[in-house]
Structures are given as C-alpha cells and as structure tokens.
Short mmCIF file of C-alpha atoms in Angstrom, two decimals:
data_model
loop_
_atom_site.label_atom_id
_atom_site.label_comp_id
_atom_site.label_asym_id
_atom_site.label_seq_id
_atom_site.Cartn_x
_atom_site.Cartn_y
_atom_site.Cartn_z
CA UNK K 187 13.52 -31.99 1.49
CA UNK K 188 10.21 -30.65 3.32
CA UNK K 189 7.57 -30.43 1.19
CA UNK K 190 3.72 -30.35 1.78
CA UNK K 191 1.92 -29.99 5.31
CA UNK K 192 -0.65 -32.11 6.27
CA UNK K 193 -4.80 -31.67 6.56
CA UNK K 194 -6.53 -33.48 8.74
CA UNK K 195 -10.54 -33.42 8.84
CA UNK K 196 -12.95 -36.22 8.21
CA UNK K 197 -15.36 -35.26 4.49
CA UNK K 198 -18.07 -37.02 2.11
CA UNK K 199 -16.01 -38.08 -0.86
CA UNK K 200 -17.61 -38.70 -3.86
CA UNK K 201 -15.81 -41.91 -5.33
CA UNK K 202 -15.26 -43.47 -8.34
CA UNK K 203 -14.56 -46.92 -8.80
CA UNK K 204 -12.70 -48.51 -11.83
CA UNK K 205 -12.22 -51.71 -12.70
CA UNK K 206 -12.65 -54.28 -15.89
CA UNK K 207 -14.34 -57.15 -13.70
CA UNK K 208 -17.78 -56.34 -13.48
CA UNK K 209 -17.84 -58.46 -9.82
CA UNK K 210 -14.91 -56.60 -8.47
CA UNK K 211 -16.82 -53.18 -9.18
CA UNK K 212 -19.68 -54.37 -7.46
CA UNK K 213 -17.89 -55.77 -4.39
CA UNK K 214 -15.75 -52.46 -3.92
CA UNK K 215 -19.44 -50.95 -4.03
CA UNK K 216 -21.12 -52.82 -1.52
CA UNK K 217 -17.54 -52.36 1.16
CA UNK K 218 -17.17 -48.72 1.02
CA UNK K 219 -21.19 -49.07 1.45
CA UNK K 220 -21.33 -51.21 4.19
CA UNK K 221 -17.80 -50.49 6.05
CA UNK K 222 -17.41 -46.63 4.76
CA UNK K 223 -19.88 -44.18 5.79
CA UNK K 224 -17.99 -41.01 4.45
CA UNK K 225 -17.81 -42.33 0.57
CA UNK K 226 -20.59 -41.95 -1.85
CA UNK K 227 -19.83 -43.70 -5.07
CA UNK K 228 -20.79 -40.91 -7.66
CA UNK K 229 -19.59 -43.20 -10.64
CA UNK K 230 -18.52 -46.75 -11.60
CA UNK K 231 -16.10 -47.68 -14.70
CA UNK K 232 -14.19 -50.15 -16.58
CA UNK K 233 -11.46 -49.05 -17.99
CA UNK K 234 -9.07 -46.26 -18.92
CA UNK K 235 -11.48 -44.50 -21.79
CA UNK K 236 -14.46 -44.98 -19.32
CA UNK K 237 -13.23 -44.01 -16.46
CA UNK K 238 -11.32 -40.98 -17.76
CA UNK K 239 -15.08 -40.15 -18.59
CA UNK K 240 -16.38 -41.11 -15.68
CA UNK K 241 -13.97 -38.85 -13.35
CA UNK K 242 -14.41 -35.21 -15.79
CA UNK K 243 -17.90 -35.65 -15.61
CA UNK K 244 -18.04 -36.46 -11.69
CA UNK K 245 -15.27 -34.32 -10.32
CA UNK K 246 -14.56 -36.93 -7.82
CA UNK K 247 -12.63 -36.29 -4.54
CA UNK K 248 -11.51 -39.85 -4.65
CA UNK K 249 -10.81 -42.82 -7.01
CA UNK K 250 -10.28 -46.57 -6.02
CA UNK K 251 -8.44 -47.72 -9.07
CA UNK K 252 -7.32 -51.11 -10.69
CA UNK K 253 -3.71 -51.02 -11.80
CA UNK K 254 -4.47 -53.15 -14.88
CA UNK K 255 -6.98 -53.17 -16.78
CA UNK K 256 -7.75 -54.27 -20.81
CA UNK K 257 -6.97 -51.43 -22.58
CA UNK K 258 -3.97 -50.12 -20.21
CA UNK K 259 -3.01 -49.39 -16.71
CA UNK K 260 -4.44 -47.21 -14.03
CA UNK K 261 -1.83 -44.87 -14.35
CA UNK K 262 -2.22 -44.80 -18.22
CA UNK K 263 -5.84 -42.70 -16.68
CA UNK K 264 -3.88 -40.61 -14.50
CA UNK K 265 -1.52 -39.44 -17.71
CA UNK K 266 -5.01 -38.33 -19.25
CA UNK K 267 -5.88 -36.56 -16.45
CA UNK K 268 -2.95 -34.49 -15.23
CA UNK K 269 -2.84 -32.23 -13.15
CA UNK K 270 -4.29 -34.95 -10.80
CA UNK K 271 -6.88 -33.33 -8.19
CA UNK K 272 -8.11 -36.08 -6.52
CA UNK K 273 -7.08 -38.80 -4.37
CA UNK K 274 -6.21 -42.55 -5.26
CA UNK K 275 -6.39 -45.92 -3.38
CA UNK K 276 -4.98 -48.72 -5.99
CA UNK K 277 -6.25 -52.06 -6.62
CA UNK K 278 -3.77 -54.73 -7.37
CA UNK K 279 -3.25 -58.60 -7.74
CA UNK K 280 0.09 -59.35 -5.97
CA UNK K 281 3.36 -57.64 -7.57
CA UNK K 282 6.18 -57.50 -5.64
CA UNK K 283 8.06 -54.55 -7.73
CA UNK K 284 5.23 -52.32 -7.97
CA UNK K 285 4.04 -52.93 -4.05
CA UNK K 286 7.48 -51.90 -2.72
CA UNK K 287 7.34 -48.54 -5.24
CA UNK K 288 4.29 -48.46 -3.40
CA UNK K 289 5.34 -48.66 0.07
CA UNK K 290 8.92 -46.58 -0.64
CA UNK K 291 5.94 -44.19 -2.16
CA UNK K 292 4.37 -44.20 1.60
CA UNK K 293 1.15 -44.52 -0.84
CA UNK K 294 -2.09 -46.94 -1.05
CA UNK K 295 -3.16 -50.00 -2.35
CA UNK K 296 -5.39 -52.92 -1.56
CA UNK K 297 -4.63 -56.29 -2.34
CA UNK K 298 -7.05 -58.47 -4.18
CA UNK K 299 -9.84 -59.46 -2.50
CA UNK K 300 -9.81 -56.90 -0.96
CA UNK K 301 -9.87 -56.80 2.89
CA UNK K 302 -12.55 -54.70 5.03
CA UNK K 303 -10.06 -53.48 7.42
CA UNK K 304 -7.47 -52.56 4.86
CA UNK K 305 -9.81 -50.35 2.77
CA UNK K 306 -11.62 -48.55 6.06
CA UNK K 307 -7.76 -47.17 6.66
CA UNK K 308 -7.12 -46.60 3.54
CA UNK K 309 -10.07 -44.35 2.79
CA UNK K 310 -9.46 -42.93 6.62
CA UNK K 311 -5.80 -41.68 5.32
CA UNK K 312 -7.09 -40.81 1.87
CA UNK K 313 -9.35 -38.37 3.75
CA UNK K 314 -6.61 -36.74 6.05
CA UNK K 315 -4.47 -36.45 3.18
CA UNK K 316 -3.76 -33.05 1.73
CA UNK K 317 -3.81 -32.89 -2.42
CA UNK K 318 -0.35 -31.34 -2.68
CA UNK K 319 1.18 -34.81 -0.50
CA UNK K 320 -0.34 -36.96 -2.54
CA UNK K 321 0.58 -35.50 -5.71
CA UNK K 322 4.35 -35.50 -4.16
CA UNK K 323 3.39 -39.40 -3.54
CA UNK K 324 1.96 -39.81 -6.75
CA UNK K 325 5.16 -38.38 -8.27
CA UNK K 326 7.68 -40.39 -6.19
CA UNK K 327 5.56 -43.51 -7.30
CA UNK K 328 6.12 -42.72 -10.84
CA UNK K 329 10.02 -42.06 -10.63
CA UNK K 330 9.96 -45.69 -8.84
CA UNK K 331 8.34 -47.51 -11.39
CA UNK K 332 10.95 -46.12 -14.54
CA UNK K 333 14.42 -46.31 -12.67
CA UNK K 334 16.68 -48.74 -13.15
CA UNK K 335 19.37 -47.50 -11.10
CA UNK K 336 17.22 -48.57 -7.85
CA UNK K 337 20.15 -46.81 -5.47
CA UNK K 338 18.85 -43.37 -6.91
CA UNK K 339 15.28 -43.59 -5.53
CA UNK K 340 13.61 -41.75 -3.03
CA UNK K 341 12.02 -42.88 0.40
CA UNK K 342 8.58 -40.55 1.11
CA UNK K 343 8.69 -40.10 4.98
CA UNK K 344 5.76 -39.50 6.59
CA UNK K 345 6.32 -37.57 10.00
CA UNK K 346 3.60 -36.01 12.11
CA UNK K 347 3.53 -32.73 10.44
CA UNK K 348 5.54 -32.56 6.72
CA UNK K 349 6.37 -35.33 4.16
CA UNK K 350 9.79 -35.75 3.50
CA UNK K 351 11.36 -36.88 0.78
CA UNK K 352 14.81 -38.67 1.35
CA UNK K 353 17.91 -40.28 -1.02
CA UNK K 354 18.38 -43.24 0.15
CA UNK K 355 21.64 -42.93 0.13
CA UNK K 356 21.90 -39.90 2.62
CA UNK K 357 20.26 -42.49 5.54
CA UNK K 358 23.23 -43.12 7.96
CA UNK K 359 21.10 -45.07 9.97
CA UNK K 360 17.32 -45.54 11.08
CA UNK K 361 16.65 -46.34 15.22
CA UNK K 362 13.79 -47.73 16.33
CA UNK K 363 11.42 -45.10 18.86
CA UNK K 364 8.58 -47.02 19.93
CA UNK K 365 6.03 -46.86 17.08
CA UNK K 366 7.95 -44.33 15.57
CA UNK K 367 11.61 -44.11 14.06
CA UNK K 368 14.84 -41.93 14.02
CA UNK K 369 15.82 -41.56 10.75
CA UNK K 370 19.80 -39.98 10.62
CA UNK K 371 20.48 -38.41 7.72
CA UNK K 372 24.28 -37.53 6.07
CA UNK K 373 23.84 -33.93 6.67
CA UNK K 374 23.40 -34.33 10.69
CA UNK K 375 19.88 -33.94 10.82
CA UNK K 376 17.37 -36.43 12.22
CA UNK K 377 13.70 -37.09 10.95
CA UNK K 378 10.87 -38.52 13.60
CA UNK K 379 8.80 -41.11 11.23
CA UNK K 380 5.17 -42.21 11.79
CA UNK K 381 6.21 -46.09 10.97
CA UNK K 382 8.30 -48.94 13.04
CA UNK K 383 11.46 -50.35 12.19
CA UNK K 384 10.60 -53.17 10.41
CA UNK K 385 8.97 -51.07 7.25
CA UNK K 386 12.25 -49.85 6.75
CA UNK K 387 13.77 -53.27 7.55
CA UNK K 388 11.68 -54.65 4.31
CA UNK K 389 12.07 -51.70 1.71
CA UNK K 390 15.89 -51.00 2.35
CA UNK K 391 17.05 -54.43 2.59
CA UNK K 392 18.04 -54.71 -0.89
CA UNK K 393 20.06 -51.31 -0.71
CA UNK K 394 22.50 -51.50 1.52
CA UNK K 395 21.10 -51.74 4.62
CA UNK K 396 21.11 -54.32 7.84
CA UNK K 397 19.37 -55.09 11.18
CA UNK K 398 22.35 -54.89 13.48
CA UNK K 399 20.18 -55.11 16.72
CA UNK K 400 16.58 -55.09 17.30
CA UNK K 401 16.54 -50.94 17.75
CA UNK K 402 19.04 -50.45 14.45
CA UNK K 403 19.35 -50.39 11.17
CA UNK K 404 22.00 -49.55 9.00
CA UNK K 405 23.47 -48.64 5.53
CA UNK K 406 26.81 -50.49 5.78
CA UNK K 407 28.07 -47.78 3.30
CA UNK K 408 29.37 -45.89 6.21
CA UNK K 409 30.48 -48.28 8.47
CA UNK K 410 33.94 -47.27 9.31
CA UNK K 411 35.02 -49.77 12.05
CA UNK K 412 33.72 -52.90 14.26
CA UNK K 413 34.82 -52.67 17.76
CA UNK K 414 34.36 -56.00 20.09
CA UNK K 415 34.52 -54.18 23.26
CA UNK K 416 31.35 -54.29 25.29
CA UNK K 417 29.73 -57.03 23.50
CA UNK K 418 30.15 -55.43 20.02
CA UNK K 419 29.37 -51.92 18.21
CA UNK K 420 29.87 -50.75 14.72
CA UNK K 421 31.14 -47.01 14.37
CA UNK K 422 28.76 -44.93 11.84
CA UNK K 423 30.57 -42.10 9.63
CA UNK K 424 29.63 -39.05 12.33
CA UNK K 425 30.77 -41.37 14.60
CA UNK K 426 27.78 -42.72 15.74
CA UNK K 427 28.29 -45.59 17.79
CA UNK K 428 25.42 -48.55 16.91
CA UNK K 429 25.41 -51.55 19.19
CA UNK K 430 25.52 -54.87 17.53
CA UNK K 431 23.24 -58.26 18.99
CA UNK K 432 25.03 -60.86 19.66
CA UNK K 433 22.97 -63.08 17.24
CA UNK K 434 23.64 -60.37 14.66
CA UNK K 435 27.81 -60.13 15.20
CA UNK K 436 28.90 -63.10 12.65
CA UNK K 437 26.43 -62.21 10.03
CA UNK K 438 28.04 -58.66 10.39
CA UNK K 439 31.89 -60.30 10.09
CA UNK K 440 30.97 -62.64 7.74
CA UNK K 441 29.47 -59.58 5.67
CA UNK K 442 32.62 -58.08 6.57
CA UNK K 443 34.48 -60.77 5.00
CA UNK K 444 32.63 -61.03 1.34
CA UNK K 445 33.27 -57.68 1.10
CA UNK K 446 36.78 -57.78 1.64
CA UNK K 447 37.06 -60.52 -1.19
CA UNK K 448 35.15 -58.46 -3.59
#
C-alpha cells in the first residue's frame, strides 16, 4: 500500500512547454518567467511529434503539458516516451471526468487561463516531488482514465512522509483533523492525509460515501445500525461509532429508506 518516499529540496528545472496555440505557449513563458524563478524554459513545442523531439533532445526535469492537442493528447507523448523521467504539470480546458482522475490521482493541472497562483504551487510541488511518486501518480492517472467499473479505482494519499495508494472500497470512514484527515481503512489501520475533508467530500461522493457531520465522512457500505440516542450516531463495521448532525439525520433515514425499497 506504501510506496515511494518523498524528496524535498528546491532545484533549477529546465522546462518544456507544449502546446498547439502559439499564444498559450507564449503566456506559460512569460508566468513561469515572471512568477517562477527556479524554471528555465529549455524548449517550447506544439504538439505530440514536436514535443516528443523537443523533450529527447532537452532532457527536461519538467514539462507543462496541454492535454489536447491536433495530432493527439498529452499523454499520447508520454506513451512515446516511457519510462517517464521527468515531471508533469497538465494544461486543460474544463473536463469534469478527467479533473477528478486528476484529483483521485493527487496529481497537477492548471485550468485554462491559467492562474499565477495556481502554477507557482504547482511548480513548488513539482519540485519537492520525488520521480518514483509521480510515476506511481502518473500510473494511477492512467488506470482512472480506462475503467469503467469506477468502484475499482484507487485514491493516491498523500501523507507527510509516503504516498499511499488506497481501494476505495477498503475506506470505512475519513474524519476530519484540522488541515489534515483520518483516513480508516477495512484492515484497522488509519492513514494521516495532507488534505481537508472536503477533497474527499467531492471525489467520493459518487461512490458510496456521505457527510454525516461536519468532522465525518462515510462509505454507507458498512453502516450496520442508526442509533437515536444522544442526538444520533451511525455504527461503522469495527464498530466505530460516527456521530450524525442533526441537519444531516433525515437525509441519512431517508437514504435509509431508498435503500430499503431497492
């Protein structure tokens, strides 16, 4: 489940940028110039031929990388290019499916235009990122983009030391910790992660899971009882005992309910 430790140390990375509009090139450019002192753009390019050329002849550390393009897709390039050994920041238009393979991925991207802030952090993480995490990242993206049986994906964890990556299905429950969260996993174990509540409350709401109070989440999968005393808990398989709001206790019954009729 562990896989990869992490680096951490600030470096000059030579960057490549490619993309098939010649004024989105040229703005990515002038950011990282004015807003990123650490990158050095060693090469621009335009598309998947080009900038397959582009990144054997510069051995970048670092590409910033449209997802489509005229003649194919960013990771199209990547294909040519494995085993990957540099970093990637995408560059999308909005796409709901491929941003949340991006955020279960715990990888990358910049919206369209692209904002200042967003790219300084996502060059700052780039640069603390070990190779061997990102290529688990890279893979986990992949996997995400070709299931169709959604419930068999994987959630990439980030914690302060390792990168985990999880079933979904194995979550019990997440609680929230501040800026961090407690992940609870089927085999007793717990998981510290370097995110809030709410980025799990987005990516697993479509699997199972649901905000019972403002420090919980959880997969109703292994709910195995509702008890009203003491304004309201649900009991967890393990029996974990997870309070329920009171704004959140008829949702929960009525939930209750449409299962029961299913």
């Amino acid at each position: 489940m562990t896989i990869f430790k992490k680096k951490y140390g600030l470096n000059m990375l030579r960057t490549v940028i490619i993309d098939d509009e010649a004024h989105m090139r040229q703005t990515l450019e002038n950011l990282v110039h004015q807003y990123c002192p650490n990158v050095e753009v060693v090469a621009k390019a335009d598309g998947v031929e080009s900038g397959e050329l582009a990144i054997r002849r510069t051995h970048p550390d670092l590409a910033l990388l449209d997802i489509r393009m005229e003649d194919g897709t960013g990771f199209d390039l990547l294909k040519k290019l494995d085993p990957i050994d540099f970093k990637v920041i995408f560059i999308t238009a909005y796409d709901e499916f491929a941003i949340r393979a991006f955020r279960f991925s715990a990888l990358d991207y910049l919206l369209k235009p692209v904002d200042p802030d967003e790219l300084i952090d996502a060059v700052r993480k780039a640069d603390a990122t070990f190779q061997g995490d990102f290529n688990t990242q890279l893979d986990a993206l992949s996997e995400h983009l070709k299931l169709q049986d959604k419930t068999a994906r994987k959630l990439i964890v980030k914690t302060s030391d390792f990168i985990h990556l999880l079933c979904i299905q194995d979550i019990f429950f997440c609680e929230s910790d501040g800026s961090y969260t407690n992940i609870y996993l089927a085999d007793g174990s717990k998981i510290t992660a370097s995110a809030i509540l709410r980025d799990y409350e987005d990516m697993l709401a479509d699997y199972g899971f649901f905000r019972v109070h403002k420090s919980y989440l959880i997969n109703v999968r292994y709910i195995q009882k509702f008890e009203r005393a003491d304004g309201g808990y649900v009991i967890i398989k393990g029996d974990h005992k997870v309070p329920v709001a009171s704004r959140k206790k008829e949702m929960l019954l009525e939930m209750f309910d449409r299962l029961a009729n299913i």
